[in-house]
DNA sequence: GCCCAGGATCACC
DNA sequence: GGTGATCCTGGG
């Protein structure tokens, strides 16, 4: 991976970068298409436009300092995805990796990820996007970039201070008290960052102390924001893949064990590619 | 108008 | 320890 800077943008030379695969696979909900092969949105408190170009990816605006401090890690650009499972001998996974080529796992802000996946419970991507958009538009700090107004994700204390009615009006439904409760715990000292130093099992157990956080949501937060690449979020789609492609019929508790044994320490990355493949091939 | 998809929680065994 | 009813709402 090598990077050139021009006209306020970073040009990242990489063969593995497909904006649609990155932003349409249910890991992030606040980036939207803007033209061919491009997405724009707010992450880590800044606006970013991401475009696929012949050399790889173009990030704008992005100085060398922005890249080194924020976006390199956000897009997990130092990892060679093509090499991850190249000698695993699993034809299903290999096919999935090929199909989803260019999908990268984002390193998102832990609190935004936590709230996003509490909202995701028993919910669909389209509605999740709408709920988060309204929450940010109403309660996130606004800033302007090139004449347009954008919103940062609200801080824990802001969401903790809202009424359940106010959160309900954003469309969160019965999840409103979960959002408020989890935000309050985060505001009052529950440290998501501190989970980085724990083992997977302890970190997951700790996360599940938060209201609205069960096994699936905990795995999503660990995988999408805290660098636990062995976390294996077991949603209905991945369960379908495991059943149909691997003949796995175990219960929820056995899924993680199966995934870890089958896919290794990067099981979570395998999960994303299998999920993407299954979703894309189930659209009617 | 009806029914479905989608995880966490709670009551219950 | 596991099972099943319930929660909300956009979209078919």
mmCIF file of C-alpha atoms (C1' of nucleotides) in Angstrom, chain C:
data_model
loop_
_atom_site.group_PDB
_atom_site.id
_atom_site.type_symbol
_atom_site.label_atom_id
_atom_site.label_comp_id
_atom_site.label_asym_id
_atom_site.label_seq_id
_atom_site.Cartn_x
_atom_site.Cartn_y
_atom_site.Cartn_z
ATOM 1 C "C1'" DG C 1 -29.636 -24.297 30.784
ATOM 2 C "C1'" DG C 2 -32.997 -23.748 27.107
ATOM 3 C "C1'" DT C 3 -37.632 -22.173 24.795
ATOM 4 C "C1'" DG C 4 -41.078 -19.077 23.126
ATOM 5 C "C1'" DA C 5 -43.761 -14.670 23.258
ATOM 6 C "C1'" DT C 6 -43.132 -9.945 22.749
ATOM 7 C "C1'" DC C 7 -41.310 -5.486 21.220
ATOM 8 C "C1'" DC C 8 -41.616 -1.575 16.349
ATOM 9 C "C1'" DT C 9 -42.175 -0.251 11.704
ATOM 10 C "C1'" DG C 10 -40.827 -0.050 6.580
ATOM 11 C "C1'" DG C 11 -41.891 -2.600 2.764
ATOM 12 C "C1'" DG C 12 -44.016 -6.442 0.049
#
